[in-house]
Short mmCIF file of N, CA and C in Angstrom, two decimals:
data_model
loop_
_atom_site.label_atom_id
_atom_site.label_comp_id
_atom_site.label_asym_id
_atom_site.label_seq_id
_atom_site.Cartn_x
_atom_site.Cartn_y
_atom_site.Cartn_z
N UNK A 1392 0.82 -1.19 0.00
CA UNK A 1392 0.00 0.00 0.00
C UNK A 1392 0.87 1.25 0.00
N UNK A 1393 1.89 1.28 0.84
CA UNK A 1393 2.77 2.45 0.92
C UNK A 1393 3.56 2.63 -0.37
N UNK A 1394 3.98 1.50 -0.98
CA UNK A 1394 4.74 1.60 -2.23
C UNK A 1394 3.86 2.14 -3.36
N UNK A 1395 2.57 1.79 -3.37
CA UNK A 1395 1.66 2.31 -4.38
C UNK A 1395 1.47 3.81 -4.20
N UNK A 1396 1.41 4.26 -2.96
CA UNK A 1396 1.24 5.69 -2.69
C UNK A 1396 2.46 6.47 -3.16
N UNK A 1397 3.67 5.94 -2.89
CA UNK A 1397 4.89 6.59 -3.35
C UNK A 1397 4.94 6.64 -4.87
N UNK A 1398 4.52 5.53 -5.50
CA UNK A 1398 4.53 5.45 -6.95
C UNK A 1398 3.62 6.50 -7.56
N UNK A 1399 2.44 6.69 -6.98
CA UNK A 1399 1.50 7.68 -7.49
C UNK A 1399 2.03 9.10 -7.29
N UNK A 1400 2.68 9.34 -6.14
CA UNK A 1400 3.20 10.67 -5.86
C UNK A 1400 4.34 11.04 -6.81
N UNK A 1401 5.17 10.06 -7.19
CA UNK A 1401 6.31 10.34 -8.04
C UNK A 1401 5.96 10.29 -9.53
N UNK A 1402 4.74 9.89 -9.85
CA UNK A 1402 4.33 9.79 -11.25
C UNK A 1402 4.19 11.19 -11.84
N UNK A 1403 4.90 11.42 -12.92
CA UNK A 1403 4.86 12.73 -13.56
C UNK A 1403 3.92 12.67 -14.75
N UNK A 1404 3.39 13.84 -15.08
CA UNK A 1404 2.47 13.93 -16.21
C UNK A 1404 2.83 15.13 -17.04
N UNK A 1405 2.31 15.17 -18.24
CA UNK A 1405 2.43 16.34 -19.09
C UNK A 1405 3.86 16.66 -19.47
N UNK A 1406 4.16 17.94 -19.43
CA UNK A 1406 5.47 18.43 -19.86
C UNK A 1406 6.59 17.90 -18.97
N UNK A 1407 6.33 17.72 -17.68
CA UNK A 1407 7.35 17.18 -16.77
C UNK A 1407 7.74 15.76 -17.19
N UNK A 1408 6.77 14.95 -17.57
CA UNK A 1408 7.04 13.60 -18.05
C UNK A 1408 7.84 13.65 -19.34
N UNK A 1409 7.46 14.54 -20.24
CA UNK A 1409 8.16 14.70 -21.52
C UNK A 1409 9.64 15.01 -21.27
N UNK A 1410 9.92 15.99 -20.43
CA UNK A 1410 11.30 16.38 -20.17
C UNK A 1410 12.09 15.27 -19.50
N UNK A 1411 11.46 14.56 -18.58
CA UNK A 1411 12.15 13.47 -17.89
C UNK A 1411 12.50 12.34 -18.86
N UNK A 1412 11.54 11.94 -19.67
CA UNK A 1412 11.76 10.81 -20.58
C UNK A 1412 12.76 11.14 -21.68
N UNK A 1413 12.70 12.34 -22.20
CA UNK A 1413 13.66 12.72 -23.24
C UNK A 1413 15.07 12.75 -22.68
N UNK A 1414 15.22 13.20 -21.44
CA UNK A 1414 16.55 13.23 -20.83
C UNK A 1414 17.07 11.81 -20.57
N UNK A 1415 16.18 10.84 -20.39
CA UNK A 1415 16.60 9.46 -20.18
C UNK A 1415 17.08 8.81 -21.47
N UNK A 1416 16.61 9.31 -22.60
CA UNK A 1416 17.03 8.79 -23.89
C UNK A 1416 16.52 7.38 -24.14
N UNK A 1417 17.33 6.58 -24.85
CA UNK A 1417 16.88 5.24 -25.22
C UNK A 1417 16.76 4.27 -24.05
N UNK A 1418 17.26 4.64 -22.88
CA UNK A 1418 17.16 3.77 -21.71
C UNK A 1418 15.81 3.84 -21.03
N UNK A 1419 14.96 4.78 -21.44
CA UNK A 1419 13.66 4.96 -20.80
C UNK A 1419 12.77 3.75 -21.04
N UNK A 1420 11.99 3.40 -20.03
CA UNK A 1420 11.00 2.33 -20.14
C UNK A 1420 9.65 3.01 -20.28
N UNK A 1421 8.90 2.63 -21.32
CA UNK A 1421 7.67 3.34 -21.69
C UNK A 1421 6.43 2.52 -21.44
N UNK A 1422 5.37 3.21 -21.07
CA UNK A 1422 4.04 2.64 -21.20
C UNK A 1422 3.42 3.33 -22.41
N UNK A 1423 2.36 2.77 -22.94
CA UNK A 1423 1.70 3.36 -24.11
C UNK A 1423 1.23 4.79 -23.79
N UNK A 1424 0.70 4.99 -22.59
CA UNK A 1424 0.20 6.31 -22.19
C UNK A 1424 1.33 7.32 -22.08
N UNK A 1425 2.47 6.91 -21.52
CA UNK A 1425 3.61 7.82 -21.40
C UNK A 1425 4.16 8.20 -22.77
N UNK A 1426 4.23 7.23 -23.66
CA UNK A 1426 4.73 7.51 -25.01
C UNK A 1426 3.81 8.49 -25.72
N UNK A 1427 2.51 8.27 -25.61
CA UNK A 1427 1.54 9.17 -26.22
C UNK A 1427 1.67 10.57 -25.65
N UNK A 1428 1.87 10.69 -24.35
CA UNK A 1428 2.04 12.00 -23.71
C UNK A 1428 3.29 12.69 -24.22
N UNK A 1429 4.39 11.97 -24.32
CA UNK A 1429 5.64 12.58 -24.79
C UNK A 1429 5.55 13.03 -26.24
N UNK A 1430 4.94 12.22 -27.08
CA UNK A 1430 4.78 12.61 -28.49
C UNK A 1430 3.85 13.81 -28.59
N UNK A 1431 2.82 13.85 -27.75
CA UNK A 1431 1.90 14.99 -27.73
C UNK A 1431 2.65 16.28 -27.43
N UNK A 1432 3.47 16.28 -26.39
CA UNK A 1432 4.19 17.49 -26.02
C UNK A 1432 5.24 17.86 -27.06
N UNK A 1433 5.84 16.86 -27.69
CA UNK A 1433 6.79 17.16 -28.77
C UNK A 1433 6.06 17.87 -29.90
N UNK A 1434 4.87 17.41 -30.24
CA UNK A 1434 4.09 18.05 -31.31
C UNK A 1434 3.73 19.49 -30.94
N UNK A 1435 3.34 19.71 -29.69
CA UNK A 1435 2.97 21.05 -29.26
C UNK A 1435 4.16 22.01 -29.35
N UNK A 1436 5.30 21.59 -28.84
CA UNK A 1436 6.49 22.44 -28.86
C UNK A 1436 6.96 22.70 -30.29
N UNK A 1437 6.96 21.66 -31.11
CA UNK A 1437 7.37 21.82 -32.51
C UNK A 1437 6.42 22.74 -33.25
N UNK A 1438 5.12 22.58 -33.03
CA UNK A 1438 4.13 23.43 -33.70
C UNK A 1438 4.32 24.89 -33.31
N UNK A 1439 4.60 25.16 -32.05
CA UNK A 1439 4.84 26.54 -31.61
C UNK A 1439 6.09 27.12 -32.26
N UNK A 1440 7.15 26.33 -32.33
CA UNK A 1440 8.39 26.81 -32.95
C UNK A 1440 8.23 27.03 -34.45
N UNK A 1441 7.52 26.14 -35.11
CA UNK A 1441 7.27 26.31 -36.55
C UNK A 1441 6.41 27.54 -36.78
N UNK A 1442 5.39 27.74 -35.97
CA UNK A 1442 4.55 28.93 -36.09
C UNK A 1442 5.35 30.20 -35.90
N UNK A 1443 6.26 30.20 -34.94
CA UNK A 1443 7.13 31.34 -34.71
C UNK A 1443 8.01 31.60 -35.94
N UNK A 1444 8.60 30.56 -36.48
CA UNK A 1444 9.47 30.71 -37.65
C UNK A 1444 8.69 31.18 -38.87
N UNK A 1445 7.51 30.60 -39.11
CA UNK A 1445 6.70 30.97 -40.28
C UNK A 1445 6.23 32.42 -40.16
N UNK A 1446 5.93 32.86 -38.95
CA UNK A 1446 5.52 34.24 -38.75
C UNK A 1446 6.65 35.23 -39.00
N UNK A 1447 7.86 34.86 -38.65
CA UNK A 1447 9.01 35.74 -38.85
C UNK A 1447 9.48 35.74 -40.30
N UNK A 1448 9.26 34.65 -41.04
CA UNK A 1448 9.83 34.52 -42.39
C UNK A 1448 9.32 35.53 -43.44
N UNK A 1449 8.26 35.91 -43.71
CA UNK A 1449 6.86 35.63 -43.41
C UNK A 1449 6.24 34.73 -44.48
N UNK A 1450 5.89 33.55 -44.12
CA UNK A 1450 5.16 32.66 -45.04
C UNK A 1450 3.68 32.96 -44.95
N UNK A 1451 3.00 32.82 -46.10
CA UNK A 1451 1.55 33.07 -46.14
C UNK A 1451 0.88 31.97 -46.95
N UNK A 1452 -0.40 31.77 -46.66
CA UNK A 1452 -1.26 30.93 -47.48
C UNK A 1452 -0.93 29.45 -47.48
N UNK A 1453 -1.22 28.83 -48.62
CA UNK A 1453 -1.08 27.38 -48.77
C UNK A 1453 0.35 26.92 -48.54
N UNK A 1454 1.32 27.72 -48.98
CA UNK A 1454 2.72 27.34 -48.80
C UNK A 1454 3.06 27.15 -47.33
N UNK A 1455 2.53 28.01 -46.49
CA UNK A 1455 2.77 27.90 -45.05
C UNK A 1455 2.16 26.64 -44.47
N UNK A 1456 0.92 26.33 -44.89
CA UNK A 1456 0.26 25.13 -44.39
C UNK A 1456 0.97 23.87 -44.86
N UNK A 1457 1.32 23.84 -46.14
CA UNK A 1457 1.99 22.66 -46.70
C UNK A 1457 3.36 22.45 -46.05
N UNK A 1458 4.10 23.54 -45.89
CA UNK A 1458 5.42 23.43 -45.26
C UNK A 1458 5.29 22.98 -43.81
N UNK A 1459 4.27 23.48 -43.11
CA UNK A 1459 4.04 23.05 -41.73
C UNK A 1459 3.78 21.55 -41.66
N UNK A 1460 2.89 21.06 -42.52
CA UNK A 1460 2.57 19.63 -42.50
C UNK A 1460 3.81 18.79 -42.76
N UNK A 1461 4.62 19.20 -43.72
CA UNK A 1461 5.83 18.45 -44.05
C UNK A 1461 6.85 18.49 -42.91
N UNK A 1462 7.13 19.67 -42.40
CA UNK A 1462 8.12 19.80 -41.33
C UNK A 1462 7.66 19.09 -40.06
N UNK A 1463 6.38 19.21 -39.74
CA UNK A 1463 5.86 18.55 -38.53
C UNK A 1463 5.96 17.03 -38.67
N UNK A 1464 5.62 16.49 -39.84
CA UNK A 1464 5.71 15.04 -40.04
C UNK A 1464 7.16 14.56 -39.91
N UNK A 1465 8.09 15.29 -40.50
CA UNK A 1465 9.50 14.92 -40.41
C UNK A 1465 9.98 14.99 -38.96
N UNK A 1466 9.59 16.02 -38.25
CA UNK A 1466 9.99 16.16 -36.84
C UNK A 1466 9.45 15.03 -35.98
N UNK A 1467 8.21 14.62 -36.23
CA UNK A 1467 7.62 13.52 -35.47
C UNK A 1467 8.39 12.23 -35.71
N UNK A 1468 8.69 11.95 -36.98
CA UNK A 1468 9.42 10.73 -37.31
C UNK A 1468 10.82 10.75 -36.68
N UNK A 1469 11.51 11.87 -36.78
CA UNK A 1469 12.84 11.99 -36.19
C UNK A 1469 12.77 11.81 -34.68
N UNK A 1470 11.82 12.46 -34.04
CA UNK A 1470 11.68 12.36 -32.59
C UNK A 1470 11.38 10.92 -32.18
N UNK A 1471 10.48 10.28 -32.87
CA UNK A 1471 10.05 8.93 -32.53
C UNK A 1471 11.19 7.92 -32.71
N UNK A 1472 11.91 8.04 -33.82
CA UNK A 1472 12.92 7.04 -34.15
C UNK A 1472 14.30 7.33 -33.57
N UNK A 1473 14.72 8.58 -33.57
CA UNK A 1473 16.08 8.89 -33.16
C UNK A 1473 16.21 9.33 -31.70
N UNK A 1474 15.21 10.04 -31.19
CA UNK A 1474 15.29 10.53 -29.81
C UNK A 1474 14.73 9.49 -28.85
N UNK A 1475 13.50 9.04 -29.10
CA UNK A 1475 12.87 8.08 -28.19
C UNK A 1475 13.38 6.67 -28.37
N UNK A 1476 13.65 6.26 -29.59
CA UNK A 1476 14.15 4.92 -29.93
C UNK A 1476 13.33 3.81 -29.29
N UNK A 1477 12.03 3.85 -29.54
CA UNK A 1477 11.16 2.81 -29.00
C UNK A 1477 10.90 1.76 -30.06
N UNK A 1478 10.47 0.59 -29.62
CA UNK A 1478 10.09 -0.48 -30.54
C UNK A 1478 8.74 -0.12 -31.15
N UNK A 1479 8.74 0.22 -32.42
CA UNK A 1479 7.52 0.70 -33.06
C UNK A 1479 6.40 -0.34 -33.07
N UNK A 1480 6.74 -1.60 -33.17
CA UNK A 1480 5.72 -2.64 -33.21
C UNK A 1480 4.94 -2.73 -31.90
N UNK A 1481 5.59 -2.42 -30.80
CA UNK A 1481 4.93 -2.49 -29.49
C UNK A 1481 3.96 -1.34 -29.27
N UNK A 1482 4.22 -0.19 -29.88
CA UNK A 1482 3.45 1.01 -29.57
C UNK A 1482 2.62 1.54 -30.72
N UNK A 1483 2.50 0.82 -31.81
CA UNK A 1483 1.62 1.24 -32.89
C UNK A 1483 2.31 1.96 -34.03
N UNK A 1484 3.57 2.24 -33.92
CA UNK A 1484 4.32 2.85 -35.00
C UNK A 1484 4.14 4.35 -35.12
N UNK A 1485 4.93 4.92 -36.02
CA UNK A 1485 4.93 6.36 -36.24
C UNK A 1485 3.63 6.81 -36.89
N UNK A 1486 3.07 5.99 -37.76
CA UNK A 1486 1.85 6.36 -38.48
C UNK A 1486 0.72 6.75 -37.55
N UNK A 1487 0.57 6.02 -36.49
CA UNK A 1487 -0.49 6.32 -35.52
C UNK A 1487 -0.25 7.66 -34.84
N UNK A 1488 1.00 7.95 -34.53
CA UNK A 1488 1.29 9.21 -33.83
C UNK A 1488 1.28 10.42 -34.76
N UNK A 1489 1.34 10.22 -36.07
CA UNK A 1489 1.30 11.35 -37.00
C UNK A 1489 -0.04 12.06 -36.97
N UNK A 1490 -1.12 11.32 -36.84
CA UNK A 1490 -2.45 11.93 -36.92
C UNK A 1490 -3.09 12.17 -35.55
N UNK A 1491 -2.59 11.54 -34.53
CA UNK A 1491 -3.20 11.67 -33.21
C UNK A 1491 -3.00 13.09 -32.66
N UNK A 1492 -4.08 13.71 -32.23
CA UNK A 1492 -4.02 15.04 -31.64
C UNK A 1492 -3.79 16.16 -32.64
N UNK A 1493 -4.16 15.94 -33.89
CA UNK A 1493 -3.90 16.93 -34.94
C UNK A 1493 -4.52 18.28 -34.62
N UNK A 1494 -5.75 18.28 -34.16
CA UNK A 1494 -6.45 19.55 -33.92
C UNK A 1494 -5.74 20.42 -32.89
N UNK A 1495 -5.17 19.82 -31.87
CA UNK A 1495 -4.53 20.64 -30.83
C UNK A 1495 -3.20 21.22 -31.30
N UNK A 1496 -2.36 20.42 -31.95
CA UNK A 1496 -1.08 21.00 -32.37
C UNK A 1496 -1.25 21.92 -33.56
N UNK A 1497 -2.28 21.71 -34.38
CA UNK A 1497 -2.55 22.63 -35.48
C UNK A 1497 -3.02 23.98 -34.94
N UNK A 1498 -3.82 23.96 -33.88
CA UNK A 1498 -4.28 25.21 -33.27
C UNK A 1498 -3.11 25.99 -32.67
N UNK A 1499 -2.17 25.31 -32.03
CA UNK A 1499 -0.98 25.97 -31.48
C UNK A 1499 -0.17 26.61 -32.60
N UNK A 1500 0.01 25.87 -33.69
CA UNK A 1500 0.73 26.40 -34.85
C UNK A 1500 0.06 27.65 -35.40
N UNK A 1501 -1.25 27.58 -35.61
CA UNK A 1501 -1.98 28.72 -36.17
C UNK A 1501 -1.90 29.94 -35.26
N UNK A 1502 -2.06 29.73 -33.98
CA UNK A 1502 -1.99 30.84 -33.03
C UNK A 1502 -0.62 31.51 -33.09
N UNK A 1503 0.44 30.72 -33.04
CA UNK A 1503 1.79 31.28 -33.07
C UNK A 1503 2.07 31.96 -34.40
N UNK A 1504 1.68 31.33 -35.49
CA UNK A 1504 1.94 31.87 -36.83
C UNK A 1504 1.26 33.22 -37.02
N UNK A 1505 -0.03 33.29 -36.74
CA UNK A 1505 -0.79 34.52 -36.94
C UNK A 1505 -0.31 35.62 -35.99
N UNK A 1506 -0.09 35.29 -34.75
CA UNK A 1506 0.34 36.28 -33.76
C UNK A 1506 1.70 36.87 -34.13
N UNK A 1507 2.66 36.02 -34.42
CA UNK A 1507 4.01 36.50 -34.75
C UNK A 1507 4.01 37.25 -36.07
N UNK A 1508 3.28 36.75 -37.06
CA UNK A 1508 3.22 37.44 -38.35
C UNK A 1508 2.66 38.85 -38.18
N UNK A 1509 1.57 38.97 -37.45
CA UNK A 1509 0.96 40.29 -37.25
C UNK A 1509 1.85 41.23 -36.45
N UNK A 1510 2.52 40.71 -35.44
CA UNK A 1510 3.41 41.55 -34.65
C UNK A 1510 4.64 42.00 -35.45
N UNK A 1511 5.13 41.13 -36.32
CA UNK A 1511 6.36 41.42 -37.04
C UNK A 1511 6.15 42.18 -38.36
N UNK A 1512 5.00 41.97 -39.02
CA UNK A 1512 4.88 42.47 -40.40
C UNK A 1512 3.69 43.38 -40.66
N UNK A 1513 2.79 43.52 -39.74
CA UNK A 1513 1.63 44.40 -39.95
C UNK A 1513 1.88 45.69 -39.19
N UNK A 1514 1.86 46.83 -39.90
CA UNK A 1514 2.12 48.10 -39.20
C UNK A 1514 1.04 48.41 -38.17
N UNK A 1515 1.47 48.94 -37.06
CA UNK A 1515 0.53 49.32 -36.00
C UNK A 1515 -0.14 50.64 -36.37
N UNK A 1516 -1.44 50.75 -36.15
CA UNK A 1516 -2.11 52.01 -36.47
C UNK A 1516 -1.69 53.12 -35.50
N UNK A 1517 -1.57 54.30 -36.04
CA UNK A 1517 -1.21 55.45 -35.22
C UNK A 1517 -2.48 56.07 -34.69
N UNK A 1518 -2.56 56.26 -33.39
CA UNK A 1518 -3.77 56.82 -32.79
C UNK A 1518 -3.68 58.30 -32.62
#
């Protein structure tokens, strides 16, 4: 009973779990839920960084969306295979993680892209 309580107290979630597992590298032992959480946070951080870059560049329209989809897919594959180094057969493979949570990381990308683009490239009205 006491060991279960300690286990629950030390269990990390969200971004804290992501940072802990990435720092452990290939030696980390994963559950399906932990892997999903780490890939989720990687997508969120990557989407924010891509949105920041696209806003500063300034990319617009379809080219921005297409480039985002391509760069995000490549980042997910690299993260899954080179950083996490998990057995893909045990966890459903990269294909499953490419589409999971699309709406949330796309929203983060759009928010960052539009905000940074407007701050960097749209003149402020003089009052």
